[in-house]
CSV table of C-alpha atoms and ligand atoms in Angstrom, one decimal:
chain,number,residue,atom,x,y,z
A,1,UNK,CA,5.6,8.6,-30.2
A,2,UNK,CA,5.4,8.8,-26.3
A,3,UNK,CA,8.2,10.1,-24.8
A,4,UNK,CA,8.7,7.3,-22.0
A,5,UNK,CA,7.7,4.0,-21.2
A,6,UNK,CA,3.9,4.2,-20.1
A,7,UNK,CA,4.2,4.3,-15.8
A,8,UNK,CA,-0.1,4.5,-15.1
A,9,UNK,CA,-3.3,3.8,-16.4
A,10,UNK,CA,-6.7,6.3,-14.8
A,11,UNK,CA,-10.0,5.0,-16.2
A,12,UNK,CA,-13.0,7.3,-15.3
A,13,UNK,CA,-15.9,7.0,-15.6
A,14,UNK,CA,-18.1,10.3,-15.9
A,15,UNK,CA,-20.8,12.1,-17.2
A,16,UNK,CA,-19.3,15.0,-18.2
A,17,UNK,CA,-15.7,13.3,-19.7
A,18,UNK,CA,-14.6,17.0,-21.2
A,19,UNK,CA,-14.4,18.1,-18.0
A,20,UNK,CA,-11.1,16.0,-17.4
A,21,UNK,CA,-9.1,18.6,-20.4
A,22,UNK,CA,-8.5,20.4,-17.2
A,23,UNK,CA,-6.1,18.0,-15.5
A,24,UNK,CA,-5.3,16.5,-19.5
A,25,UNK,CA,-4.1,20.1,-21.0
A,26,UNK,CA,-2.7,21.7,-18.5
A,27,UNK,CA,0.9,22.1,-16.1
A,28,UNK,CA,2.4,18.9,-14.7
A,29,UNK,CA,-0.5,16.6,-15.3
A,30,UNK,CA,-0.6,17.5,-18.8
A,31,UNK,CA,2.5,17.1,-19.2
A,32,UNK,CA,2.1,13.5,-17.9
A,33,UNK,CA,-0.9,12.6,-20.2
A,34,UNK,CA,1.3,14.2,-23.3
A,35,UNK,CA,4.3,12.1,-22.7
A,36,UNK,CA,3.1,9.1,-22.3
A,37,UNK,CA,3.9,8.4,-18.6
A,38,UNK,CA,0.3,8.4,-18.1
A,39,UNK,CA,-3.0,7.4,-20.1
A,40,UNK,CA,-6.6,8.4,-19.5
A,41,UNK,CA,-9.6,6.6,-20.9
A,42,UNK,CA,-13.2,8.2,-20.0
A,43,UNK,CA,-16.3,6.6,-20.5
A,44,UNK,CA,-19.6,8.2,-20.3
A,45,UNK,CA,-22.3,6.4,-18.5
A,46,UNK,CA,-25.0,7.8,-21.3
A,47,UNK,CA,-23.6,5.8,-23.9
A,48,UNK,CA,-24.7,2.6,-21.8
A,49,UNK,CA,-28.2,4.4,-21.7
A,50,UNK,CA,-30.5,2.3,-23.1
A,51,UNK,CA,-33.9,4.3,-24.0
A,52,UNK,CA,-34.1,6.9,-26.4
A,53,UNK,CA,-33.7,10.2,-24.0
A,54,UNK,CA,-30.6,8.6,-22.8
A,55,UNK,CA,-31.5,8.1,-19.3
A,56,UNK,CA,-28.6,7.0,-16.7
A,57,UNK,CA,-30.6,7.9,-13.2
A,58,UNK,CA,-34.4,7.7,-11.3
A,59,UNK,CA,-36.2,8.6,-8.7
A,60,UNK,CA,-35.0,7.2,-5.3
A,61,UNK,CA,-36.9,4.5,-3.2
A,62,UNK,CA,-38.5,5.8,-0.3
A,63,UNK,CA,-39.2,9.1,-1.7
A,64,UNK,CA,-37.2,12.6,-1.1
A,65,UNK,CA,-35.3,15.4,-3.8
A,66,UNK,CA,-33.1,14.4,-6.3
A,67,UNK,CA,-32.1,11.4,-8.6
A,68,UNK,CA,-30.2,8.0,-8.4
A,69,UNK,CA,-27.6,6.9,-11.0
A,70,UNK,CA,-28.9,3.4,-11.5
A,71,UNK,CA,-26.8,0.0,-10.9
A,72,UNK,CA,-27.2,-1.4,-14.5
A,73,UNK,CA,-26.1,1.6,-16.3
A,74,UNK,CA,-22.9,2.7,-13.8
A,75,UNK,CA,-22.6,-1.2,-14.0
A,76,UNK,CA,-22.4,-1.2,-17.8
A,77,UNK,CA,-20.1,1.8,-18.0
A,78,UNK,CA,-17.5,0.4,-15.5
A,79,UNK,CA,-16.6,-2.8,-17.4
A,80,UNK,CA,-15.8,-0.5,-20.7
A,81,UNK,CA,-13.9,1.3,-18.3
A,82,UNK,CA,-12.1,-1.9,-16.9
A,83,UNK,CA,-11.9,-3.4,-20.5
A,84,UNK,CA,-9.8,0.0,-21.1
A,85,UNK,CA,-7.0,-0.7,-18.5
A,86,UNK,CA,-6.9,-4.6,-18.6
A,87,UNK,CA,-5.4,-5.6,-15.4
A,88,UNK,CA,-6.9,-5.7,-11.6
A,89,UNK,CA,-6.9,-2.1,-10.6
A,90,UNK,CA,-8.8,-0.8,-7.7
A,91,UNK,CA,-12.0,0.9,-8.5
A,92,UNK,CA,-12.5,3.9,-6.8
A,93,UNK,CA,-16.2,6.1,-6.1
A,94,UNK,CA,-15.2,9.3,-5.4
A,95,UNK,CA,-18.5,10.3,-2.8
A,96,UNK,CA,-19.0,12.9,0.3
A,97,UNK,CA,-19.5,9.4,2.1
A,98,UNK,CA,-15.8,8.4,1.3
A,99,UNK,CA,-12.7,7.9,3.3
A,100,UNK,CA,-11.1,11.7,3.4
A,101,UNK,CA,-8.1,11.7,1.0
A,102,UNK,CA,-4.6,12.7,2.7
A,103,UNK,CA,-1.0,13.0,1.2
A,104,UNK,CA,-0.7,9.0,2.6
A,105,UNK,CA,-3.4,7.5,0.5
A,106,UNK,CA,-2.5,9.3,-2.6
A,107,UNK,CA,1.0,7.9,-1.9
A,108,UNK,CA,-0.4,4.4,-1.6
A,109,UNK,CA,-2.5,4.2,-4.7
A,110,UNK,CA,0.6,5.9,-6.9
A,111,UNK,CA,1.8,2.2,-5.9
A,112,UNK,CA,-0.9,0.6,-8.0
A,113,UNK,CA,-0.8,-0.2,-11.8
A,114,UNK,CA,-3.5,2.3,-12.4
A,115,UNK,CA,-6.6,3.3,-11.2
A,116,UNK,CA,-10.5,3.3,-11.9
A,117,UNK,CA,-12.7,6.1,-10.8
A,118,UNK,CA,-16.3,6.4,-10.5
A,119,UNK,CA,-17.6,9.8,-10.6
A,120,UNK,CA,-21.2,10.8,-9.4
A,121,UNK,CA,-24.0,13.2,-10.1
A,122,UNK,CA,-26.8,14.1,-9.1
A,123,UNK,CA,-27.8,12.6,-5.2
A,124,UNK,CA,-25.8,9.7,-5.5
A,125,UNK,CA,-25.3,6.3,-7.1
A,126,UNK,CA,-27.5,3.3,-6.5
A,127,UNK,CA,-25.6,1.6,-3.0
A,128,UNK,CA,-25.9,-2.0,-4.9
A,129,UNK,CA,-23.3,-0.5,-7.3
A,130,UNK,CA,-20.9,0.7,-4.6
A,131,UNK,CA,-21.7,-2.7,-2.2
A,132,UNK,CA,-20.7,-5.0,-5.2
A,133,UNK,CA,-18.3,-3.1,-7.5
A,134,UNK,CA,-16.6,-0.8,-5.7
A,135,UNK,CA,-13.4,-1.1,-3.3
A,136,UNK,CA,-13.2,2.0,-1.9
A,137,UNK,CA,-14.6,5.4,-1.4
A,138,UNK,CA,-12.7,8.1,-1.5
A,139,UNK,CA,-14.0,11.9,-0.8
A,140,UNK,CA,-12.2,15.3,-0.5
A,141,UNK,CA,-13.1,16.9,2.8
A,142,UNK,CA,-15.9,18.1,5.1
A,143,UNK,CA,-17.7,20.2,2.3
A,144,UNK,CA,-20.3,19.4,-0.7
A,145,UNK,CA,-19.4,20.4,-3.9
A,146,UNK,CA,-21.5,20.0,-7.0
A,147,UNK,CA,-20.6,16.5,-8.3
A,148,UNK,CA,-17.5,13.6,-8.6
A,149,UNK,CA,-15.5,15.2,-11.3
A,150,UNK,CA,-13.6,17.9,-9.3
A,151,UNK,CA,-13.1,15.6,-6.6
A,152,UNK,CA,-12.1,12.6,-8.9
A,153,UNK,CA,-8.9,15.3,-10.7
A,154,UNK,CA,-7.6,16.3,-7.5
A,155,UNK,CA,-7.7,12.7,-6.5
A,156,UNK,CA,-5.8,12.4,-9.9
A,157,UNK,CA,-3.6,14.9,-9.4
A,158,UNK,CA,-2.3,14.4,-6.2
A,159,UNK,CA,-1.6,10.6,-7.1
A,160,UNK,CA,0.2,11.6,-10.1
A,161,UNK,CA,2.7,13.9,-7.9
A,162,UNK,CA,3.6,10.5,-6.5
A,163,UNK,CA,5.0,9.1,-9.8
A,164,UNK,CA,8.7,9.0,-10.9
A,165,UNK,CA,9.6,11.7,-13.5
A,166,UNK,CA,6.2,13.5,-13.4
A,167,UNK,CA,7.6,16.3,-11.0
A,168,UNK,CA,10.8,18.0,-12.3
A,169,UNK,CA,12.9,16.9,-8.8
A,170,UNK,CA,12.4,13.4,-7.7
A,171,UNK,CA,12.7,14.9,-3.6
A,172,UNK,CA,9.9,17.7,-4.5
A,173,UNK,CA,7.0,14.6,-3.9
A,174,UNK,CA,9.1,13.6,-0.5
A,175,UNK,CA,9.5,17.6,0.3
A,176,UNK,CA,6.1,18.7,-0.3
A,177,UNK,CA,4.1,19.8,2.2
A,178,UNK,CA,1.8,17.2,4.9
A,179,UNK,CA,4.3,14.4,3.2
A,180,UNK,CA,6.4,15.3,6.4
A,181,UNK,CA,3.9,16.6,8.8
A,182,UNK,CA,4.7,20.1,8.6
A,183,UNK,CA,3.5,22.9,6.8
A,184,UNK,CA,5.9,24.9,3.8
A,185,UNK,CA,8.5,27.7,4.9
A,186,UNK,CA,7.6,31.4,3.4
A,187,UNK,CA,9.5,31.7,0.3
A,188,UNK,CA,10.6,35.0,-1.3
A,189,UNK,CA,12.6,35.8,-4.8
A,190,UNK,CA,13.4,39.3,-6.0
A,191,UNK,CA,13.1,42.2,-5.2
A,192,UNK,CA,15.1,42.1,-2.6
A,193,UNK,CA,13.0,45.0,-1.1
A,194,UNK,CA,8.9,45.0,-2.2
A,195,UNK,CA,7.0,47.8,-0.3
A,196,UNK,CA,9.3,48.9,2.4
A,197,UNK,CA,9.5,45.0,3.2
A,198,UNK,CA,12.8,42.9,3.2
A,199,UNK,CA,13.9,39.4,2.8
A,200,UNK,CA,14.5,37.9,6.0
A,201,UNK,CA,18.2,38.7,6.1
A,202,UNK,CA,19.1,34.7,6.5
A,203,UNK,CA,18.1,33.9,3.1
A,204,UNK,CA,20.7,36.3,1.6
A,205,UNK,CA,23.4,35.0,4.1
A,206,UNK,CA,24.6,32.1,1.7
A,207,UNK,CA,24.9,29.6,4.5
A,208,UNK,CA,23.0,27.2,3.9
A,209,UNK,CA,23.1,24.9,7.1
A,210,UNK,CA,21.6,28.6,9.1
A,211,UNK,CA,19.0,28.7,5.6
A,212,UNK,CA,17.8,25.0,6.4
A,213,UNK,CA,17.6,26.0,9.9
A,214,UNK,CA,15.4,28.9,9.4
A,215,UNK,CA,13.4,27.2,7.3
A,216,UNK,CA,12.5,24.3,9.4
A,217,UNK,CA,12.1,26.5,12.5
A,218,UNK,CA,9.3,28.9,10.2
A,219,UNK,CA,7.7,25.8,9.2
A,220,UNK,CA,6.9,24.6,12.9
A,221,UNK,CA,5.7,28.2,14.0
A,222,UNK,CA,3.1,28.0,11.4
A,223,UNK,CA,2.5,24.6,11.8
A,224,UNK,CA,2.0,25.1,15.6
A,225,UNK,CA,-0.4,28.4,15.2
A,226,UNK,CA,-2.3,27.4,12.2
A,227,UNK,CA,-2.6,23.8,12.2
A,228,UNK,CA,-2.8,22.4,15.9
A,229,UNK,CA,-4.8,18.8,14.1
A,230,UNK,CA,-0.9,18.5,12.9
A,231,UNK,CA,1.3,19.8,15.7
A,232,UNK,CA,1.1,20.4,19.4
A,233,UNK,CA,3.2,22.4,21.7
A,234,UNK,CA,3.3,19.4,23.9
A,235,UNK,CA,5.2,17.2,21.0
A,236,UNK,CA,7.4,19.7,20.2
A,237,UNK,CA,11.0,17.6,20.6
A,238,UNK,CA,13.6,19.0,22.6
A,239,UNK,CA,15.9,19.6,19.4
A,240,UNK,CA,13.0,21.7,17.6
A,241,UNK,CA,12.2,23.7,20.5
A,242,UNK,CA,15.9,24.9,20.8
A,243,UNK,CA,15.3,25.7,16.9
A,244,UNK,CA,12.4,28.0,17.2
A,245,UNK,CA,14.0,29.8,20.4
A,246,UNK,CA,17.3,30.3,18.1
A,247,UNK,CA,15.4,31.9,15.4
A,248,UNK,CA,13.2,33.9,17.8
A,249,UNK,CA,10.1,32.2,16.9
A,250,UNK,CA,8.9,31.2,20.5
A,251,UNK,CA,6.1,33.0,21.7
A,252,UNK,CA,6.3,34.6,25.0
A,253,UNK,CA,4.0,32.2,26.7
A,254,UNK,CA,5.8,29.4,25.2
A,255,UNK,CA,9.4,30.2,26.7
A,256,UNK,CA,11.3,28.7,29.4
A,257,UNK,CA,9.4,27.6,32.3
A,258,UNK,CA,9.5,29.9,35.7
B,1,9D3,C1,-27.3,15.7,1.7
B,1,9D3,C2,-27.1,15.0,0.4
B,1,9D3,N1,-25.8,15.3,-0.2
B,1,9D3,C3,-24.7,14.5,0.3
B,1,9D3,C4,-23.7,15.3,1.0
B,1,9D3,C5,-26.1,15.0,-1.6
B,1,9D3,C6,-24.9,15.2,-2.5
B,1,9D3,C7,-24.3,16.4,-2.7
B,1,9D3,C8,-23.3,16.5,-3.6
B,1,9D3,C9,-24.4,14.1,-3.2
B,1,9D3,C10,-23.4,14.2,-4.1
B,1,9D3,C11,-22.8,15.4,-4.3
B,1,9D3,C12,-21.7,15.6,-5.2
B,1,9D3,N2,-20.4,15.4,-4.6
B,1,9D3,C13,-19.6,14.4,-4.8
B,1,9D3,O1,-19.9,13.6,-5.7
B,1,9D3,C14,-18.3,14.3,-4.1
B,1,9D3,C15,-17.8,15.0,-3.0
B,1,9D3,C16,-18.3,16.1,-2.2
B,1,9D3,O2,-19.4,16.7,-2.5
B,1,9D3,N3,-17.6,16.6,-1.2
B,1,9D3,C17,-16.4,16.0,-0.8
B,1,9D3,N4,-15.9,15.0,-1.5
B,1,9D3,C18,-16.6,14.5,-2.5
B,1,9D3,S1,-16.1,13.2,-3.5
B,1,9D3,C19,-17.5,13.3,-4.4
């Protein structure tokens, strides 16, 4: 018996469906699956193979290295996959051509019902496919990896995050890191000294309006040097400048003007 009322449906269709144990065994997503608050169907383009070496791709038009998943076969696979989850749920092709994936679209499609992903292979799948069944494309940054099924869990994974009850604190989705612009604080737990090094001393203090402080004011600074795409200097408000000059975290060129 599940353990709650079922909360989303993921169909996926993939050629290597065992990969997916990874997300389905494991930590908070497993969890998920085990519960009941999620399902996951797979469906394995071979089966909709229709000669005897069980072929789902071919050579591409125009010539050049690798192999096409063809139309008819991701075609066939998808409506098992949509006959699986019932309703209208987006279908999703996780590709390097996609629409990069960010804490805000994995927000918005926790919204949805459920969710179908197409995973690739090989070079690529047929564009017909993508032009007629597909809503949107959806890849994981500016690097290639070795085919849709990696791409397709973390898509998973970070949509899940998103759903009531599957992380222990309902604020830990709204705290999380990106969700608010802002890279994560350091964080420390015991020993209180590890290699000549000490907590910062605030975090022993036990006041917690200097701790939340702190914390903010450590998350800008990193924010600011590490990831400039998220933070400028120049947008830096008033109040959260006074912060990082309180807790020393202004760097000399960035101090008080003549
Ligand atoms: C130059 C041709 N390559 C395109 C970048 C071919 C190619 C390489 C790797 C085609 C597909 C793949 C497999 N990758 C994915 O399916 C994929 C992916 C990725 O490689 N990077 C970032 N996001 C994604 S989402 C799916």
């Amino acid at each position: 018996m599940p353990d709650r009322d079922l909360l989303y449906r993921f169909a996926v269709v993939t050629l290597f469906p065992e990969m997916f144990a990874a997300i389905q065994q494991w930590g908070i997503t497993g969890r998920a699956f085990q519960n009941g608050t999620c399902q996951l169907t797979l469906h394995d383009p071979r089966e909709e193979a229709t000669d005897r070496h069980g072929t789902v791709d071919d050579r591409p038009y125009g010539g050049g290295p690798g192999m096409v998943m063809t139309a008819p076969i991701l075609s066939a696979a998808l409506a098992k996959a949509k006959a699986a989850v019932d309703s209208n749920m987006p279908v999703i092709a996780v590709t390097p051509q996609g629409q990069k994936l960010d804490a805000k679209l994995a927000q918005k499609l926790a919204e949805k019902p459920g969710l179908i992903v197409v995973a690739g292979r090989y070079e690529g799948m047929d564009e017909r496919f993508i032009e007629q069944e597909v809503d949107l494309e959806v890849s994981i940054g500016d690097f290639v990896v070795s085919g849709g099924e990696l791409p397709a869990m973390l898509l998973m994974d970070a949509v899940m995050r998103w759903l009531p009850g599957v992380l222990g604190h309902p604020e830990s989705a709204v705290e999380d890191s990106f969700t608010e612009g802002l890279l994560d604080c350091p964080h420390y737990t015991r020993p209180e000294a590890y290699q000549g090094q000490a907590v910062p001393e605030v975090l022993l203090s036990g006041d917690h309006g200097a701790i939340a402080q702190w914390r903010r004011a450590q998350a800008l600074r990193r924010t600011l040097d590490r990831r400039p795409d998220l933070l400028s200097w120049e947008s830096i408000s008033p109040e959260d400048r006074l912060l990082l000059e309180k807790w020393d975290l202004l760097p000399a060129d960035r101090g008080r003007q003549s």
